[in-house]
Every structure is written in C-alpha cells, then in structure tokens.
Amino acid sequence: MTDKTKYQTQTWAIRGGIDRSDQGEHSELMYLTSSYLFDNAEQAASRFSGEEDGNVYSRYTNPTVKAFEERLALMEGADACVATSSGMAAIMSTCIALLQAGDHIVCSRDVFGSTTVLLNKYLAKMGVETTYVGLTDIDGWKAACRDNTKLFFLESPSNPICEVADIAALSKLSKSIGAYLVVDNCFATPILQKPLLLGADIVIHSATKYIDGQGRCLGGAVLGRQEDMDEVVGFLRSAGPCMSPFNAWVFLKGLETLSVRMRAHCENAENLAVWLQDHPAVEHVFYAGLSNHRGHSLASEQMSAYGGVLSFRVKGGRKEAWKVIDSTELLSHTANLGDAKTTIVHPATTTHGRITDEERAAAGITENLIRIAVGLEHMDDIKADLSIGLDQL
Ligand SMILES: *Cc1c(COP(=O)(O)O)cnc(C)c1O
C-alpha cells in the first residue's frame, strides 16, 4: 500500500495515481472504452466471479477513473476513494449504501440546496428521516441525536456566510453514538482542509467546482475507510452513477494545478473581503479569514487558508443588492463557484430561494446579502466592477 505521508498534498496532486502503459507516455492516458477484452474463456469467468482482478466494464472499473480516485485519496489521506458522476451522486450513493429505512440523519442547516431536497424528498420516502441543526451549535447536534441516528452531514465552511464547524468536536459526538460523520469538503478542497485527519469518517466532493476549476465537467467523489467505500462501490456498480473517463481525465489535470489555484483564490478573496469591509455602502462582510468573523480562530486551526467564497450585506435591502449585481459588467452572474471566473449571485432569491423565510433567517441569508465566489482575475478589475453599483448606493 502507498505510504500516504511520503509526499506533501501538493506533490500527490501532481504525481499520485499514475499507472503508465507500456508506451512510456508522460501525461495520464484517457481510457475511453466502455468494456474490455478477455484473453480466453477462463479469464472471462474468473474476472466475472471476482477471482481475478481486472477490468470488465467501465461501470465497474476504468483505469482513468481509478487514477483520479487514487490521486484524490492520497491528497485527502483516505484509504479509498469512489468517483461518481456528480457531487449529488456522491451524496446519494453514500446515503443509500450506508443507511436503511428507519435510520436518522442529523444535518447542518445551510447545506447545498439539492442536498436538502435529496434528504427531505427522496431519502424521507425511503424511510430515512433528517433533523436540521445550526452548524456551530454543538448542543443542537447533541439534542438532535436519537437511538437510530446513523449519520451526521455537514459542510464547512458553509455557504454563503462561511460558518465554520468544529469537525473534531462533532467527530467525538458522532463516534459516541456510533454514527458516521460525513463532511462535504467541496468549498475547502484537500488543499485547505482534510476532514478525515480531523476525525470525519467520510469526505464528499463535488469535483465540478474547484477540482475542475474551469467549469467544464460534472463529477464527484466519496472518500473514507476501505470497508465503507466497498459498500459505496457496490451501490455504484449496480445503480450506475459512475464518473465518465473523460471527466476523470479533466479532473486529474485539474488536481495538478489545484494548490496554486486555491492559493490564488484565497489571496484574492482575502484582498476583496478587506476592501469590501471598508466600502461605505457595505454593512457587513462574511469571510472566515477576517478576524471579526466568529469562525476565524477555528478556521485558522483546522484550515490552511480560508477559501475563495465570501458574502456581504449591502446597506439597504433586495433593491440595493440587485442593483450591485445588475451593474456588474465583468463578473459572471451565475450560481456556480470554484471557477477561474469570479461569480456573483443573490442567495435569497436563487440558491436559497426555495427554503422558508424562517430557514433563511436562521441561515443569515438576508435580502441585502450578495455572494461572490472569487476567481483568478486581477482584483483591481473586480473591485472596479463592483464599484459601479456600490458607488451608486
Ligand atoms: C455543487 C455542490 C454540490 C453538488 O455537486 P454537483 O457536482 O453539482 O452535483 C454538493 N455540495 C456542495 C457544497 C456544492 O457546492
């Protein structure tokens, strides 16, 4: 087995999981094939029975997908990784593989919108109930636990107001009741945060975001202990939400530049957060890198930097927030994130538009809140673009 501690994360991102063919190619190969040939009938029989390792069909295994899985596992410090067709497929596969009717989930309140729909509509239909709690409210997590609680689910830092979960503390609690702690590490990536080393059992990724980094492909991943990942693989092989080899190849190349991109995303976000904080039309900036953010010291302990997403409240309400968004000429008005292009969105009427007013209030998503996923452009240009609207307020 590979010694995961032999190299730094940044090196694994570039060197991990390479399995060269006999052609001596330097770059990773893309194996665009749905099935594989057998040498003879005996080999076919032993591949199908599982006696012999080897490729049978790309819903089961594919060398390019495997290379991506190995690379990301080395980066997260995981025993094993299972690549999926999207981030949502990763969450669905984890829940279906590890839970059964009658089980209970405790989930942080401000998770990705589709995660809430998946839990509330589809897992509920299959007899799995979910209770939502505040991400930072440890007593709330404790109070929500039941005899049948099998899984904790959270995102940290949260979207859009960058709340920070105490992953080690929640790991202690989940272990005490025999539940899995599942952390969606999409916003932080293994470059900034390694939940498994902080005590989480399972890490989820939407590779669609920072791992791709340029908004091309959908993909996801589940990482954790071998025995748990065997369950997830079992579901994937039967149900089919597996990653395409083309997307796996794009993500392999994305991982190679992830550490330099994350460093630049974080630097730009910190720079923009400080500038916004000083703007007279801005009421408050939410970014865990700011010393006045309530998650700042915890984030400093469990992350190496604070991420590329921030949000801020303008003075006023919806009208003023929309004015700033509609006045931009350069920023991309879209809900996506983790892209080289900076994006801007109004959470209350888009990403968080379908939850109730009370839920929105509890999540701090006011009408004057704007979220920015800071990209890699020159920040002077981004500031000038935001100034068009801000200076009119
Ligand atoms: C986008 C996202 C997802 C879902 O990923 P897809 O690849 O779009 O399915 C899950 N969690 C977080 C935090 C996300 O940002």
Coordinates of C-alpha atoms and ligand atoms in Angstrom, one line a residue:
M1 CA 0.0 0.0 0.0
T2 CA 1.2 3.5 -0.8
D3 CA 2.7 5.5 2.1
K4 CA 0.3 8.5 2.1
T5 CA 2.7 10.6 4.2
K6 CA 5.7 10.2 1.8
Y7 CA 4.9 13.3 -0.1
Q8 CA 3.0 16.6 0.6
T9 CA -0.5 17.0 -0.7
Q10 CA 0.7 19.4 -3.4
T11 CA 3.0 16.7 -4.8
W12 CA 0.4 14.0 -4.7
A13 CA -1.9 16.3 -6.6
I14 CA 0.6 16.1 -9.5
R15 CA 2.2 12.7 -9.0
G16 CA -0.4 10.5 -7.3
G17 CA -2.2 7.6 -9.1
I18 CA -0.2 7.4 -12.3
D19 CA -0.2 4.0 -13.8
R20 CA 1.7 4.3 -17.1
S21 CA 1.1 2.0 -20.1
D22 CA 4.0 0.3 -21.9
Q23 CA 4.1 3.2 -24.3
G24 CA 6.0 5.3 -21.9
E25 CA 3.6 8.3 -22.1
H26 CA 4.4 11.1 -19.6
S27 CA 0.9 12.5 -19.3
E28 CA -2.0 10.5 -18.0
L29 CA -3.9 8.4 -20.6
M30 CA -7.7 8.8 -21.1
Y31 CA -9.2 5.3 -21.5
L32 CA -12.3 6.0 -23.5
T33 CA -13.8 2.5 -23.5
S34 CA -17.0 1.0 -22.1
S35 CA -15.8 -2.6 -22.0
Y36 CA -12.6 -4.7 -22.0
L37 CA -11.4 -7.8 -23.8
F38 CA -10.6 -11.1 -22.2
D39 CA -7.7 -13.3 -23.3
N40 CA -9.8 -16.5 -23.0
A41 CA -12.9 -18.0 -21.6
E42 CA -11.3 -19.0 -18.3
Q43 CA -10.1 -15.4 -17.7
A44 CA -13.6 -14.1 -18.5
A45 CA -15.1 -16.5 -16.0
S46 CA -12.6 -15.5 -13.3
R47 CA -12.9 -11.8 -13.9
F48 CA -16.7 -12.1 -13.6
S49 CA -16.5 -14.2 -10.5
G50 CA -14.1 -11.7 -9.0
E51 CA -11.4 -14.3 -8.5
E52 CA -9.1 -12.3 -10.8
D53 CA -8.7 -8.5 -10.6
G54 CA -9.0 -6.7 -13.9
N55 CA -11.3 -4.6 -16.0
V56 CA -14.6 -5.9 -17.2
Y57 CA -16.8 -2.9 -17.9
S58 CA -16.4 0.8 -17.2
R59 CA -19.4 1.0 -14.9
Y60 CA -17.3 -1.3 -12.6
T61 CA -13.7 0.0 -13.2
N62 CA -11.8 2.2 -15.6
P63 CA -8.1 3.0 -15.5
T64 CA -8.5 6.8 -15.9
V65 CA -11.2 6.9 -13.2
K66 CA -9.0 4.7 -11.0
A67 CA -6.1 7.1 -11.4
F68 CA -8.3 10.0 -10.3
E69 CA -9.6 8.1 -7.3
E70 CA -6.1 7.1 -6.2
R71 CA -4.8 10.7 -6.6
L72 CA -7.6 12.3 -4.6
A73 CA -7.4 9.5 -1.9
L74 CA -3.7 10.3 -1.4
M75 CA -4.5 14.0 -1.1
E76 CA -7.3 13.5 1.5
G77 CA -5.3 10.9 3.4
A78 CA -8.1 8.4 2.7
D79 CA -7.9 4.6 2.5
A80 CA -10.1 4.6 -0.6
C81 CA -12.0 6.9 -3.0
V82 CA -15.0 6.3 -5.2
A83 CA -15.6 8.6 -8.1
T84 CA -19.2 9.5 -9.0
S85 CA -21.0 11.2 -11.9
S86 CA -21.6 14.4 -9.8
G87 CA -21.4 15.7 -6.3
M88 CA -25.0 14.9 -5.7
A89 CA -24.4 11.3 -6.9
A90 CA -21.7 11.1 -4.3
I91 CA -24.1 12.2 -1.5
M92 CA -26.9 9.9 -2.8
S93 CA -24.6 6.9 -3.1
T94 CA -23.2 7.4 0.4
C95 CA -26.6 7.6 1.9
I96 CA -28.1 4.7 0.1
A97 CA -25.1 2.5 0.6
L98 CA -24.7 3.1 4.3
L99 CA -28.3 3.7 5.5
Q100 CA -31.5 1.8 5.7
A101 CA -35.2 2.5 6.4
G102 CA -35.7 3.6 10.0
D103 CA -32.3 5.4 10.2
H104 CA -32.0 9.0 11.1
I105 CA -29.6 11.8 9.8
V106 CA -28.6 15.0 11.6
C107 CA -27.6 17.6 9.0
S108 CA -26.3 21.2 9.3
R109 CA -28.9 23.7 8.2
D110 CA -27.1 25.5 5.5
V111 CA -26.0 22.7 3.2
F112 CA -26.2 22.8 -0.6
G113 CA -29.8 23.2 -1.8
S114 CA -30.0 19.9 -3.7
T115 CA -28.7 18.0 -0.6
T116 CA -31.7 19.3 1.3
V117 CA -34.1 18.2 -1.5
L118 CA -32.4 14.7 -1.7
L119 CA -32.8 14.2 2.1
N120 CA -36.3 15.7 2.5
K121 CA -38.0 14.3 -0.5
Y122 CA -36.2 11.1 -1.6
L123 CA -34.5 9.7 1.4
A124 CA -37.6 10.5 3.5
K125 CA -39.6 8.5 1.0
M126 CA -37.4 5.5 1.7
G127 CA -37.8 5.8 5.4
V128 CA -34.8 7.9 6.4
E129 CA -35.6 11.0 8.4
T130 CA -33.5 14.1 8.7
T131 CA -33.2 16.7 11.5
Y132 CA -31.5 20.0 10.7
V133 CA -29.4 21.9 13.2
G134 CA -27.2 25.0 13.3
L135 CA -23.7 24.1 12.0
T136 CA -21.9 25.7 15.0
D137 CA -24.5 24.7 17.7
I138 CA -22.9 21.6 19.3
D139 CA -25.7 21.4 21.9
G140 CA -28.2 21.4 19.0
W141 CA -26.3 18.5 17.4
K142 CA -26.4 16.6 20.8
A143 CA -30.1 17.3 21.3
A144 CA -31.0 16.1 17.8
C145 CA -29.4 12.7 18.3
R146 CA -31.7 9.7 18.6
D147 CA -31.2 6.0 19.1
N148 CA -31.5 5.5 15.4
T149 CA -29.1 8.4 14.3
K150 CA -26.7 6.8 11.9
L151 CA -25.2 9.8 10.1
F152 CA -24.1 13.4 10.6
F153 CA -23.8 15.5 7.5
L154 CA -22.2 19.0 7.2
E155 CA -20.4 21.5 5.0
S156 CA -17.6 23.7 6.3
P157 CA -17.1 26.5 5.6
S158 CA -20.8 26.9 5.0
N159 CA -22.4 28.6 2.0
P160 CA -22.9 31.6 1.8
I161 CA -21.9 33.1 5.2
C162 CA -18.8 31.0 5.8
E163 CA -19.7 29.5 9.2
V164 CA -17.1 27.0 10.5
A165 CA -17.9 23.6 12.0
D166 CA -15.8 22.2 14.8
I167 CA -15.1 19.0 13.0
A168 CA -13.1 17.3 15.8
A169 CA -15.8 18.1 18.3
L170 CA -18.5 16.7 16.1
S171 CA -16.4 13.7 15.4
K172 CA -16.3 12.9 19.1
L173 CA -20.0 13.2 19.4
S174 CA -20.8 11.1 16.3
K175 CA -18.4 8.4 17.5
S176 CA -20.0 8.4 20.9
I177 CA -23.3 7.3 19.3
G178 CA -21.8 5.1 16.5
A179 CA -22.8 7.5 13.7
Y180 CA -20.8 8.3 10.6
L181 CA -19.5 11.9 10.3
V182 CA -19.8 12.9 6.7
V183 CA -18.2 16.2 5.6
D184 CA -18.8 17.8 2.2
N185 CA -15.3 19.3 1.6
C186 CA -16.2 20.9 -1.7
F187 CA -15.5 24.5 -0.6
A188 CA -12.2 23.8 1.1
T189 CA -10.7 21.0 -1.0
P190 CA -7.9 18.9 0.5
I191 CA -5.5 21.7 -0.1
L192 CA -7.1 23.8 2.7
Q193 CA -8.7 21.2 4.9
K194 CA -8.5 17.4 5.5
P195 CA -11.6 16.3 7.4
L196 CA -10.6 12.7 7.7
L197 CA -7.5 13.7 9.7
L198 CA -9.8 15.8 12.0
G199 CA -11.9 12.8 12.8
A200 CA -14.5 12.6 10.0
D201 CA -15.4 9.2 8.6
I202 CA -16.3 10.2 5.1
V203 CA -15.5 13.1 2.8
I204 CA -17.7 14.1 -0.1
H205 CA -16.6 16.2 -3.1
S206 CA -18.3 17.9 -5.9
A207 CA -15.3 17.8 -8.4
T208 CA -17.4 20.1 -10.5
K209 CA -16.2 23.1 -8.5
Y210 CA -12.5 23.7 -7.6
I211 CA -11.2 20.3 -8.6
D212 CA -12.2 21.0 -12.2
G213 CA -11.5 24.7 -11.6
Q214 CA -12.7 25.9 -15.0
G215 CA -16.4 24.9 -15.1
R216 CA -16.2 22.2 -17.7
C217 CA -17.3 18.8 -16.2
L218 CA -19.6 17.4 -13.6
G219 CA -18.2 14.9 -11.2
G220 CA -18.0 13.9 -7.5
A221 CA -16.2 11.6 -5.1
V222 CA -16.6 9.8 -1.8
L223 CA -13.6 9.1 0.4
G224 CA -13.1 7.1 3.6
R225 CA -12.3 3.7 5.0
Q226 CA -12.0 0.7 2.7
E227 CA -14.9 -1.2 4.1
D228 CA -17.3 1.8 3.8
M229 CA -16.1 2.5 0.3
D230 CA -16.7 -1.1 -0.7
E231 CA -20.3 -0.5 0.2
V232 CA -20.4 2.6 -1.9
V233 CA -18.7 0.8 -4.9
G234 CA -21.3 -2.0 -4.6
F235 CA -24.1 0.5 -5.0
L236 CA -22.4 2.3 -7.9
R237 CA -21.8 -0.9 -9.8
S238 CA -25.4 -1.8 -9.5
A239 CA -27.0 1.6 -9.8
G240 CA -24.6 3.3 -12.3
P241 CA -23.9 6.9 -11.2
C242 CA -20.2 6.5 -12.0
M243 CA -17.7 9.0 -13.4
S244 CA -17.0 9.1 -17.1
P245 CA -13.3 8.5 -18.1
F246 CA -13.3 11.8 -20.0
N247 CA -14.4 13.8 -16.9
A248 CA -11.9 11.8 -14.7
W249 CA -9.1 12.9 -17.1
V250 CA -10.1 16.5 -16.9
F251 CA -10.2 16.3 -13.1
L252 CA -6.8 14.6 -13.0
K253 CA -5.4 17.6 -14.8
G254 CA -7.4 19.9 -12.6
L255 CA -5.9 18.4 -9.5
E256 CA -2.4 19.2 -10.8
T257 CA -3.0 22.9 -10.5
L258 CA -5.3 22.8 -7.5
S259 CA -2.8 24.0 -4.9
V260 CA -1.7 27.1 -6.9
R261 CA -5.3 27.9 -7.8
M262 CA -6.5 27.6 -4.2
R263 CA -3.7 29.8 -3.0
A264 CA -4.7 32.5 -5.6
H265 CA -8.4 32.1 -4.9
C266 CA -7.8 32.6 -1.1
E267 CA -5.4 35.5 -1.6
N268 CA -7.9 37.2 -3.9
A269 CA -10.8 36.5 -1.5
E270 CA -8.9 37.9 1.5
N271 CA -7.9 41.0 -0.5
L272 CA -11.5 41.6 -1.7
A273 CA -13.0 40.9 1.7
V274 CA -10.8 43.6 3.3
W275 CA -11.7 46.1 0.5
L276 CA -15.4 45.4 0.8
Q277 CA -15.3 45.8 4.6
D278 CA -14.0 49.4 4.1
H279 CA -16.6 50.4 1.5
P280 CA -19.2 52.8 2.8
A281 CA -22.1 51.0 1.1
V282 CA -21.2 47.7 2.7
E283 CA -22.9 46.8 6.0
H284 CA -21.0 43.5 6.8
V285 CA -18.6 41.1 5.2
F286 CA -18.7 37.3 5.9
Y287 CA -15.3 35.7 5.4
A288 CA -13.6 33.3 7.8
G289 CA -10.3 35.0 7.0
L290 CA -11.4 38.3 8.6
S291 CA -10.5 38.5 12.3
N292 CA -14.1 39.7 13.2
H293 CA -15.7 36.5 11.8
R294 CA -16.9 34.3 14.6
G295 CA -15.4 31.2 12.9
H296 CA -12.0 32.8 12.4
S297 CA -9.9 31.1 15.1
L298 CA -11.4 27.7 14.5
A299 CA -10.8 28.1 10.8
S300 CA -7.2 29.1 11.5
E301 CA -6.8 25.8 13.4
Q302 CA -8.4 23.4 11.0
M303 CA -7.7 25.0 7.6
S304 CA -4.5 26.2 6.0
A305 CA -6.4 29.2 4.4
Y306 CA -10.0 30.4 4.3
G307 CA -11.3 29.6 0.8
G308 CA -12.5 31.5 -2.2
V309 CA -16.1 32.2 -1.3
L310 CA -17.3 35.3 0.6
S311 CA -20.6 37.1 1.1
F312 CA -21.5 40.6 2.1
R313 CA -24.5 42.7 3.1
V314 CA -25.0 46.0 1.4
K315 CA -26.7 48.9 3.2
G316 CA -30.4 48.5 2.2
G317 CA -32.4 45.5 1.0
R318 CA -33.1 43.5 -2.1
K319 CA -33.3 46.5 -4.4
E320 CA -29.8 47.7 -3.4
A321 CA -28.3 44.1 -3.6
W322 CA -29.9 43.6 -7.1
K323 CA -28.6 47.0 -8.2
V324 CA -25.0 46.0 -7.4
I325 CA -25.4 42.6 -9.2
D326 CA -27.1 44.1 -12.2
S327 CA -24.5 46.9 -12.5
T328 CA -21.5 44.5 -12.9
E329 CA -20.1 44.2 -16.4
L330 CA -17.2 41.7 -15.8
L331 CA -18.4 39.3 -13.1
S332 CA -20.4 36.3 -14.2
H333 CA -23.9 36.4 -12.8
T334 CA -24.3 32.6 -12.0
A335 CA -24.7 30.4 -9.0
N336 CA -21.6 28.3 -9.9
L337 CA -18.4 28.5 -7.9
G338 CA -14.8 27.2 -8.0
D339 CA -14.2 28.7 -11.4
A340 CA -11.3 30.9 -12.6
K341 CA -14.1 33.4 -13.4
T342 CA -15.5 35.4 -10.5
T343 CA -19.2 34.8 -10.0
I344 CA -21.9 36.8 -8.2
V345 CA -25.3 35.8 -7.0
H346 CA -28.2 36.9 -4.8
P347 CA -28.7 33.9 -2.5
A348 CA -32.1 34.9 -1.0
T349 CA -33.8 34.7 -4.4
T350 CA -31.8 32.0 -6.1
T351 CA -29.7 29.3 -4.4
H352 CA -31.7 29.7 -1.1
G353 CA -35.0 30.9 -2.7
R354 CA -37.0 27.7 -2.0
I355 CA -36.5 27.4 1.7
T356 CA -38.9 29.1 4.2
D357 CA -38.4 32.6 5.5
E358 CA -37.6 31.2 8.9
E359 CA -35.0 28.9 7.5
R360 CA -33.4 31.8 5.5
A361 CA -33.4 34.0 8.6
A362 CA -31.7 31.2 10.7
A363 CA -29.1 30.8 8.0
G364 CA -28.4 34.6 8.0
I365 CA -29.5 34.9 4.4
T366 CA -31.0 38.4 4.3
E367 CA -32.3 40.2 1.3
N368 CA -29.3 42.5 1.2
L369 CA -26.8 39.6 1.1
I370 CA -24.6 39.0 -2.0
R371 CA -22.3 36.0 -2.5
I372 CA -19.1 36.2 -4.5
A373 CA -17.0 33.2 -5.5
V374 CA -13.8 34.9 -6.1
G375 CA -11.9 33.9 -9.2
L376 CA -8.4 34.4 -10.6
E377 CA -8.8 37.8 -12.4
H378 CA -6.8 40.9 -11.2
M379 CA -8.7 42.1 -8.1
D380 CA -8.4 45.7 -9.2
D381 CA -10.7 44.9 -12.1
I382 CA -13.1 43.0 -9.8
K383 CA -13.2 45.9 -7.4
A384 CA -13.8 48.5 -10.2
D385 CA -16.6 46.3 -11.5
L386 CA -18.3 46.1 -8.0
S387 CA -17.8 49.8 -7.5
I388 CA -20.1 50.6 -10.4
G389 CA -23.1 49.5 -8.4
L390 CA -21.8 50.1 -4.8
D391 CA -20.9 53.7 -5.5
Q392 CA -24.5 54.4 -6.6
L393 CA -26.0 53.2 -3.2
Ligands
LIG1 C1 -22.2 21.9 -6.1 C2 -22.2 21.3 -4.8 C3 -22.7 20.0 -4.6 C4 -23.3 19.2 -5.8 O1 -22.4 18.9 -6.7 P1 -22.8 18.6 -8.3 O2 -21.5 18.2 -8.8 O3 -23.3 19.9 -8.8 O4 -23.8 17.5 -8.2 C5 -22.7 19.5 -3.4 N1 -22.1 20.2 -2.3 C6 -21.6 21.4 -2.5 C7 -21.1 22.2 -1.3 C8 -21.7 22.1 -3.7 O5 -21.2 23.3 -3.9

